[in-house]
Amino acid sequence: MFHDLTQSDTRLEECEEIYQQAKAGFAVWRRLAFQERIGYLRTLRRLIVTNLDQLVDVICGDTGKVPVEAVTADLLTVVDFLKYVEKSGEKALKPRRVPTPLLLFGKKSYVEY
């Protein structure tokens, strides 16, 4: 899947275009249903696991880390987080009631993402 993961340094002139691309991507992402987003994240997790050796080589080459550190500090933390989001994300992000400050007595407070 990953053939060439080399990345050149980003020039300052490229930053605005990269930002605009990310902004456009977010406009698409925000319209996706939660389960569709989870499908993309699951695919990403599986790609990381499938291509672990190649990703470790890139991380080690770019950072000077040893392979064990690249796996434990960089890749497994991402894989674990993606698995958590797949399992608990919907529950964690659903609106929930929170305590209301005393000054707003008689009102109800909620946190929504």
Short mmCIF file of N, CA, C and O in Angstrom, two decimals:
data_model
loop_
_atom_site.label_atom_id
_atom_site.label_comp_id
_atom_site.label_asym_id
_atom_site.label_seq_id
_atom_site.Cartn_x
_atom_site.Cartn_y
_atom_site.Cartn_z
N MET A 1 0.83 -1.19 0.00
CA MET A 1 0.00 0.00 0.00
C MET A 1 0.87 1.25 0.00
O MET A 1 0.69 2.13 -0.79
N PHE A 2 1.79 1.32 0.94
CA PHE A 2 2.68 2.46 1.01
C PHE A 2 3.93 2.13 0.22
O PHE A 2 4.66 1.22 0.55
N HIS A 3 4.20 2.89 -0.82
CA HIS A 3 5.36 2.61 -1.65
C HIS A 3 6.52 3.51 -1.31
O HIS A 3 7.63 3.06 -1.11
N ASP A 4 6.28 4.79 -1.23
CA ASP A 4 7.34 5.74 -0.94
C ASP A 4 6.83 6.72 0.11
O ASP A 4 5.98 7.56 -0.18
N LEU A 5 7.33 6.59 1.32
CA LEU A 5 6.86 7.45 2.40
C LEU A 5 7.81 8.60 2.70
O LEU A 5 7.66 9.27 3.70
N THR A 6 8.78 8.82 1.82
CA THR A 6 9.70 9.93 2.05
C THR A 6 8.95 11.24 1.91
O THR A 6 8.04 11.38 1.09
N GLN A 7 9.32 12.18 2.73
CA GLN A 7 8.64 13.47 2.76
C GLN A 7 9.68 14.57 2.80
O GLN A 7 10.56 14.56 3.65
N SER A 8 9.58 15.52 1.90
CA SER A 8 10.50 16.65 1.93
C SER A 8 9.99 17.68 2.93
O SER A 8 8.83 17.68 3.32
N ASP A 9 10.88 18.57 3.33
CA ASP A 9 10.49 19.64 4.24
C ASP A 9 9.46 20.54 3.58
O ASP A 9 9.51 20.80 2.37
N THR A 10 8.51 21.02 4.36
CA THR A 10 7.48 21.91 3.85
C THR A 10 8.02 23.34 3.81
O THR A 10 8.51 23.86 4.80
N ARG A 11 7.92 23.94 2.65
CA ARG A 11 8.34 25.34 2.50
C ARG A 11 7.24 26.26 3.01
O ARG A 11 6.06 25.94 2.94
N LEU A 12 7.62 27.41 3.49
CA LEU A 12 6.67 28.38 4.03
C LEU A 12 5.59 28.74 3.01
O LEU A 12 4.41 28.86 3.35
N GLU A 13 5.97 28.84 1.74
CA GLU A 13 5.01 29.21 0.69
C GLU A 13 3.92 28.15 0.51
O GLU A 13 2.85 28.43 0.00
N GLU A 14 4.19 26.93 0.92
CA GLU A 14 3.23 25.84 0.74
C GLU A 14 2.19 25.78 1.86
O GLU A 14 1.16 25.13 1.71
N CYS A 15 2.45 26.45 2.96
CA CYS A 15 1.59 26.32 4.15
C CYS A 15 0.15 26.77 3.89
O CYS A 15 -0.78 26.11 4.34
N GLU A 16 -0.05 27.87 3.20
CA GLU A 16 -1.40 28.36 2.95
C GLU A 16 -2.20 27.35 2.13
O GLU A 16 -3.37 27.08 2.43
N GLU A 17 -1.59 26.78 1.10
CA GLU A 17 -2.29 25.78 0.29
C GLU A 17 -2.62 24.53 1.10
O GLU A 17 -3.73 23.99 1.00
N ILE A 18 -1.69 24.10 1.92
CA ILE A 18 -1.94 22.93 2.78
C ILE A 18 -3.08 23.21 3.74
O ILE A 18 -3.96 22.38 3.95
N TYR A 19 -3.08 24.41 4.31
CA TYR A 19 -4.16 24.81 5.22
C TYR A 19 -5.51 24.79 4.50
O TYR A 19 -6.50 24.29 5.04
N GLN A 20 -5.57 25.34 3.30
CA GLN A 20 -6.83 25.38 2.55
C GLN A 20 -7.31 23.97 2.20
O GLN A 20 -8.51 23.69 2.23
N GLN A 21 -6.39 23.07 1.88
CA GLN A 21 -6.76 21.68 1.59
C GLN A 21 -7.33 21.02 2.84
O GLN A 21 -8.33 20.29 2.77
N ALA A 22 -6.70 21.27 3.99
CA ALA A 22 -7.20 20.70 5.24
C ALA A 22 -8.58 21.25 5.58
O ALA A 22 -9.48 20.52 6.02
N LYS A 23 -8.77 22.54 5.37
CA LYS A 23 -10.05 23.18 5.63
C LYS A 23 -11.15 22.59 4.74
O LYS A 23 -12.26 22.30 5.20
N ALA A 24 -10.83 22.38 3.47
CA ALA A 24 -11.80 21.77 2.55
C ALA A 24 -12.10 20.33 2.95
O ALA A 24 -13.24 19.88 2.88
N GLY A 25 -11.08 19.61 3.38
CA GLY A 25 -11.28 18.24 3.83
C GLY A 25 -12.17 18.17 5.04
O GLY A 25 -13.03 17.29 5.17
N PHE A 26 -12.01 19.11 5.96
CA PHE A 26 -12.85 19.15 7.15
C PHE A 26 -14.31 19.41 6.78
O PHE A 26 -15.23 18.83 7.38
N ALA A 27 -14.54 20.26 5.79
CA ALA A 27 -15.91 20.54 5.37
C ALA A 27 -16.61 19.27 4.90
O ALA A 27 -17.81 19.09 5.13
N VAL A 28 -15.88 18.37 4.27
CA VAL A 28 -16.44 17.09 3.84
C VAL A 28 -16.60 16.16 5.05
O VAL A 28 -17.65 15.55 5.25
N TRP A 29 -15.57 16.07 5.89
CA TRP A 29 -15.56 15.16 7.05
C TRP A 29 -16.70 15.47 8.00
O TRP A 29 -17.35 14.55 8.51
N ARG A 30 -16.98 16.74 8.24
CA ARG A 30 -18.00 17.10 9.23
C ARG A 30 -19.40 16.68 8.81
O ARG A 30 -20.30 16.58 9.64
N ARG A 31 -19.61 16.45 7.51
CA ARG A 31 -20.93 16.04 7.03
C ARG A 31 -21.13 14.53 7.11
O ARG A 31 -22.24 14.04 6.90
N LEU A 32 -20.06 13.78 7.39
CA LEU A 32 -20.18 12.32 7.46
C LEU A 32 -20.85 11.90 8.76
O LEU A 32 -20.61 12.49 9.82
N ALA A 33 -21.66 10.86 8.68
CA ALA A 33 -22.25 10.29 9.89
C ALA A 33 -21.14 9.68 10.74
O ALA A 33 -20.09 9.28 10.23
N PHE A 34 -21.38 9.59 12.04
CA PHE A 34 -20.36 9.07 12.94
C PHE A 34 -19.90 7.68 12.54
O PHE A 34 -18.69 7.40 12.52
N GLN A 35 -20.81 6.79 12.19
CA GLN A 35 -20.43 5.44 11.82
C GLN A 35 -19.58 5.40 10.55
O GLN A 35 -18.70 4.55 10.40
N GLU A 36 -19.81 6.32 9.64
CA GLU A 36 -18.99 6.40 8.44
C GLU A 36 -17.57 6.86 8.79
O GLU A 36 -16.58 6.35 8.27
N ARG A 37 -17.48 7.81 9.71
CA ARG A 37 -16.16 8.25 10.18
C ARG A 37 -15.42 7.10 10.83
O ARG A 37 -14.23 6.91 10.62
N ILE A 38 -16.14 6.34 11.65
CA ILE A 38 -15.53 5.18 12.32
C ILE A 38 -15.00 4.19 11.28
O ILE A 38 -13.94 3.60 11.47
N GLY A 39 -15.72 4.03 10.19
CA GLY A 39 -15.24 3.13 9.13
C GLY A 39 -13.89 3.58 8.57
O GLY A 39 -12.99 2.75 8.36
N TYR A 40 -13.73 4.87 8.36
CA TYR A 40 -12.45 5.39 7.89
C TYR A 40 -11.35 5.19 8.93
O TYR A 40 -10.21 4.84 8.60
N LEU A 41 -11.67 5.45 10.19
CA LEU A 41 -10.68 5.27 11.24
C LEU A 41 -10.28 3.81 11.41
O LEU A 41 -9.12 3.49 11.66
N ARG A 42 -11.25 2.91 11.25
CA ARG A 42 -10.96 1.47 11.31
C ARG A 42 -10.02 1.08 10.17
O ARG A 42 -9.07 0.32 10.37
N THR A 43 -10.27 1.61 8.98
CA THR A 43 -9.40 1.33 7.83
C THR A 43 -7.99 1.85 8.11
O THR A 43 -7.01 1.17 7.83
N LEU A 44 -7.89 3.06 8.66
CA LEU A 44 -6.59 3.61 9.01
C LEU A 44 -5.86 2.72 10.01
O LEU A 44 -4.67 2.42 9.84
N ARG A 45 -6.57 2.27 11.04
CA ARG A 45 -5.95 1.39 12.04
C ARG A 45 -5.43 0.12 11.40
O ARG A 45 -4.30 -0.32 11.65
N ARG A 46 -6.22 -0.47 10.54
CA ARG A 46 -5.80 -1.71 9.87
C ARG A 46 -4.60 -1.48 8.95
O ARG A 46 -3.71 -2.33 8.85
N LEU A 47 -4.57 -0.34 8.27
CA LEU A 47 -3.42 -0.01 7.42
C LEU A 47 -2.14 0.15 8.23
O LEU A 47 -1.07 -0.28 7.81
N ILE A 48 -2.26 0.78 9.38
CA ILE A 48 -1.09 0.94 10.24
C ILE A 48 -0.57 -0.42 10.67
O ILE A 48 0.64 -0.68 10.59
N VAL A 49 -1.46 -1.30 11.11
CA VAL A 49 -1.03 -2.63 11.56
C VAL A 49 -0.44 -3.43 10.40
O VAL A 49 0.60 -4.07 10.54
N THR A 50 -1.07 -3.39 9.24
CA THR A 50 -0.60 -4.14 8.07
C THR A 50 0.77 -3.65 7.62
O THR A 50 1.60 -4.45 7.18
N ASN A 51 1.03 -2.38 7.72
CA ASN A 51 2.28 -1.78 7.22
C ASN A 51 3.21 -1.37 8.35
O ASN A 51 4.05 -0.48 8.18
N LEU A 52 3.10 -2.03 9.49
CA LEU A 52 3.86 -1.66 10.67
C LEU A 52 5.37 -1.60 10.42
O LEU A 52 6.03 -0.63 10.80
N ASP A 53 5.91 -2.62 9.78
CA ASP A 53 7.36 -2.66 9.56
C ASP A 53 7.84 -1.48 8.73
O ASP A 53 8.87 -0.86 9.04
N GLN A 54 7.11 -1.15 7.68
CA GLN A 54 7.51 -0.03 6.83
C GLN A 54 7.39 1.30 7.58
O GLN A 54 8.26 2.17 7.47
N LEU A 55 6.35 1.44 8.37
CA LEU A 55 6.18 2.66 9.15
C LEU A 55 7.28 2.79 10.20
O LEU A 55 7.79 3.89 10.44
N VAL A 56 7.66 1.68 10.82
CA VAL A 56 8.76 1.70 11.79
C VAL A 56 10.05 2.16 11.11
O VAL A 56 10.80 2.98 11.66
N ASP A 57 10.32 1.65 9.92
CA ASP A 57 11.53 2.06 9.19
C ASP A 57 11.54 3.57 8.94
O ASP A 57 12.57 4.22 9.09
N VAL A 58 10.39 4.12 8.55
CA VAL A 58 10.31 5.56 8.28
C VAL A 58 10.53 6.35 9.57
O VAL A 58 11.30 7.32 9.60
N ILE A 59 9.86 5.96 10.63
CA ILE A 59 10.00 6.67 11.91
C ILE A 59 11.45 6.62 12.39
O ILE A 59 12.01 7.65 12.79
N CYS A 60 12.05 5.45 12.33
CA CYS A 60 13.44 5.31 12.77
C CYS A 60 14.38 6.15 11.90
O CYS A 60 15.30 6.80 12.42
N GLY A 61 14.15 6.15 10.61
CA GLY A 61 14.99 6.93 9.70
C GLY A 61 14.85 8.42 9.92
O GLY A 61 15.83 9.17 9.83
N ASP A 62 13.65 8.87 10.22
CA ASP A 62 13.41 10.31 10.40
C ASP A 62 13.79 10.83 11.78
O ASP A 62 14.17 11.99 11.92
N THR A 63 13.64 9.99 12.80
CA THR A 63 13.81 10.48 14.17
C THR A 63 15.04 9.92 14.88
O THR A 63 15.43 10.45 15.91
N GLY A 64 15.59 8.83 14.36
CA GLY A 64 16.72 8.20 15.03
C GLY A 64 16.30 7.27 16.17
O GLY A 64 17.14 6.78 16.91
N LYS A 65 15.01 7.06 16.32
CA LYS A 65 14.52 6.15 17.36
C LYS A 65 14.89 4.72 17.01
O LYS A 65 15.04 4.38 15.84
N VAL A 66 14.96 3.89 18.04
CA VAL A 66 15.14 2.46 17.81
C VAL A 66 13.76 1.87 17.51
O VAL A 66 12.74 2.44 17.91
N PRO A 67 13.70 0.74 16.80
CA PRO A 67 12.40 0.18 16.41
C PRO A 67 11.42 -0.05 17.56
O PRO A 67 10.23 0.24 17.42
N VAL A 68 11.90 -0.53 18.69
CA VAL A 68 10.99 -0.79 19.81
C VAL A 68 10.33 0.52 20.27
O VAL A 68 9.14 0.55 20.56
N GLU A 69 11.09 1.58 20.30
CA GLU A 69 10.54 2.88 20.70
C GLU A 69 9.54 3.39 19.67
O GLU A 69 8.50 3.95 20.02
N ALA A 70 9.85 3.22 18.39
CA ALA A 70 8.93 3.66 17.34
C ALA A 70 7.59 2.93 17.46
O ALA A 70 6.53 3.54 17.32
N VAL A 71 7.65 1.64 17.73
CA VAL A 71 6.41 0.86 17.86
C VAL A 71 5.65 1.27 19.11
O VAL A 71 4.45 1.58 19.04
N THR A 72 6.31 1.28 20.25
CA THR A 72 5.59 1.52 21.51
C THR A 72 5.19 2.98 21.70
O THR A 72 4.08 3.26 22.18
N ALA A 73 6.06 3.91 21.35
CA ALA A 73 5.76 5.32 21.61
C ALA A 73 4.91 5.97 20.52
O ALA A 73 4.14 6.88 20.80
N ASP A 74 5.05 5.50 19.29
CA ASP A 74 4.38 6.18 18.19
C ASP A 74 3.21 5.38 17.61
O ASP A 74 2.10 5.90 17.51
N LEU A 75 3.45 4.16 17.24
CA LEU A 75 2.43 3.43 16.48
C LEU A 75 1.38 2.76 17.37
O LEU A 75 0.19 2.87 17.08
N LEU A 76 1.80 2.07 18.42
CA LEU A 76 0.80 1.39 19.25
C LEU A 76 -0.11 2.37 19.98
O LEU A 76 -1.29 2.07 20.19
N THR A 77 0.40 3.53 20.34
CA THR A 77 -0.47 4.51 20.99
C THR A 77 -1.57 4.98 20.03
O THR A 77 -2.72 5.14 20.44
N VAL A 78 -1.22 5.16 18.77
CA VAL A 78 -2.22 5.56 17.77
C VAL A 78 -3.21 4.43 17.53
O VAL A 78 -4.43 4.65 17.50
N VAL A 79 -2.70 3.21 17.38
CA VAL A 79 -3.58 2.06 17.16
C VAL A 79 -4.53 1.88 18.34
O VAL A 79 -5.74 1.66 18.15
N ASP A 80 -4.02 1.99 19.57
CA ASP A 80 -4.87 1.86 20.75
C ASP A 80 -5.93 2.96 20.80
O ASP A 80 -7.08 2.70 21.13
N PHE A 81 -5.54 4.18 20.47
CA PHE A 81 -6.50 5.28 20.50
C PHE A 81 -7.59 5.07 19.45
O PHE A 81 -8.78 5.28 19.72
N LEU A 82 -7.20 4.67 18.25
CA LEU A 82 -8.19 4.42 17.20
C LEU A 82 -9.15 3.32 17.62
O LEU A 82 -10.37 3.41 17.38
N LYS A 83 -8.64 2.29 18.27
CA LYS A 83 -9.51 1.20 18.75
C LYS A 83 -10.48 1.73 19.81
O LYS A 83 -11.66 1.36 19.83
N TYR A 84 -9.98 2.59 20.70
CA TYR A 84 -10.85 3.19 21.72
C TYR A 84 -11.96 4.01 21.07
O TYR A 84 -13.13 3.91 21.48
N VAL A 85 -11.62 4.82 20.08
CA VAL A 85 -12.63 5.64 19.41
C VAL A 85 -13.67 4.76 18.72
O VAL A 85 -14.86 5.05 18.77
N GLU A 86 -13.21 3.67 18.09
CA GLU A 86 -14.15 2.75 17.46
C GLU A 86 -15.15 2.20 18.47
O GLU A 86 -16.33 2.07 18.18
N LYS A 87 -14.64 1.85 19.66
CA LYS A 87 -15.47 1.20 20.66
C LYS A 87 -16.31 2.19 21.48
O LYS A 87 -17.47 1.95 21.75
N SER A 88 -15.70 3.31 21.88
CA SER A 88 -16.34 4.20 22.85
C SER A 88 -16.62 5.61 22.35
O SER A 88 -17.17 6.42 23.09
N GLY A 89 -16.22 5.91 21.14
CA GLY A 89 -16.33 7.28 20.64
C GLY A 89 -17.72 7.84 20.65
O GLY A 89 -17.95 8.98 21.07
N GLU A 90 -18.68 7.06 20.19
CA GLU A 90 -20.05 7.57 20.11
C GLU A 90 -20.59 7.91 21.50
O GLU A 90 -21.19 8.96 21.71
N LYS A 91 -20.32 7.03 22.46
CA LYS A 91 -20.78 7.28 23.83
C LYS A 91 -20.05 8.48 24.43
O LYS A 91 -20.67 9.33 25.07
N ALA A 92 -18.74 8.57 24.20
CA ALA A 92 -17.95 9.66 24.78
C ALA A 92 -18.34 11.02 24.21
O ALA A 92 -18.22 12.04 24.90
N LEU A 93 -18.80 11.04 22.97
CA LEU A 93 -19.12 12.31 22.32
C LEU A 93 -20.59 12.70 22.39
O LEU A 93 -20.96 13.78 21.93
N LYS A 94 -21.43 11.85 22.94
CA LYS A 94 -22.85 12.20 22.98
C LYS A 94 -23.08 13.32 23.99
O LYS A 94 -22.32 13.47 24.96
N PRO A 95 -24.09 14.15 23.76
CA PRO A 95 -24.37 15.25 24.69
C PRO A 95 -24.62 14.71 26.10
O PRO A 95 -25.23 13.66 26.29
N ARG A 96 -24.10 15.44 27.10
CA ARG A 96 -24.33 15.02 28.48
C ARG A 96 -24.59 16.23 29.37
O ARG A 96 -24.10 17.33 29.10
N ARG A 97 -25.37 15.99 30.39
CA ARG A 97 -25.71 17.05 31.34
C ARG A 97 -24.55 17.22 32.32
O ARG A 97 -23.94 16.25 32.76
N VAL A 98 -24.25 18.47 32.63
CA VAL A 98 -23.18 18.79 33.58
C VAL A 98 -23.73 19.73 34.65
O VAL A 98 -24.78 20.35 34.45
N PRO A 99 -23.03 19.83 35.78
CA PRO A 99 -23.51 20.73 36.84
C PRO A 99 -23.62 22.18 36.35
O PRO A 99 -22.79 22.65 35.59
N THR A 100 -24.66 22.84 36.80
CA THR A 100 -24.90 24.23 36.42
C THR A 100 -24.33 25.15 37.50
O THR A 100 -24.52 24.90 38.69
N PRO A 101 -23.62 26.22 37.11
CA PRO A 101 -23.11 27.17 38.11
C PRO A 101 -24.25 27.77 38.93
O PRO A 101 -25.37 27.95 38.45
N LEU A 102 -23.94 28.10 40.16
CA LEU A 102 -24.94 28.65 41.07
C LEU A 102 -25.60 29.92 40.52
O LEU A 102 -26.80 30.15 40.72
N LEU A 103 -24.83 30.73 39.80
CA LEU A 103 -25.38 31.97 39.25
C LEU A 103 -26.46 31.72 38.21
O LEU A 103 -27.23 32.62 37.87
N LEU A 104 -26.50 30.51 37.66
CA LEU A 104 -27.51 30.17 36.66
C LEU A 104 -28.57 29.23 37.25
O LEU A 104 -29.12 28.38 36.57
N PHE A 105 -28.85 29.39 38.53
CA PHE A 105 -29.83 28.57 39.23
C PHE A 105 -31.14 28.52 38.44
O PHE A 105 -31.63 29.53 37.95
N GLY A 106 -31.67 27.32 38.30
CA GLY A 106 -32.91 27.14 37.56
C GLY A 106 -32.69 26.79 36.09
O GLY A 106 -33.63 26.49 35.37
N LYS A 107 -31.46 26.85 35.64
CA LYS A 107 -31.12 26.51 34.25
C LYS A 107 -30.49 25.13 34.21
O LYS A 107 -30.07 24.58 35.22
N LYS A 108 -30.39 24.55 33.03
CA LYS A 108 -29.74 23.27 32.83
C LYS A 108 -28.53 23.47 31.92
O LYS A 108 -28.57 24.26 30.99
N SER A 109 -27.45 22.75 32.20
CA SER A 109 -26.22 22.87 31.43
C SER A 109 -25.89 21.55 30.77
O SER A 109 -26.04 20.48 31.38
N TYR A 110 -25.43 21.62 29.52
CA TYR A 110 -25.05 20.44 28.76
C TYR A 110 -23.73 20.69 28.04
O TYR A 110 -23.41 21.83 27.71
N VAL A 111 -23.01 19.61 27.76
CA VAL A 111 -21.82 19.67 26.93
C VAL A 111 -22.13 18.89 25.68
O VAL A 111 -22.59 17.75 25.74
N GLU A 112 -21.91 19.52 24.52
CA GLU A 112 -22.15 18.86 23.23
C GLU A 112 -20.91 19.05 22.37
O GLU A 112 -20.32 20.11 22.36
N TYR A 113 -20.55 17.99 21.62
CA TYR A 113 -19.41 18.05 20.70
C TYR A 113 -19.91 18.11 19.29
O TYR A 113 -20.90 17.59 18.92
#
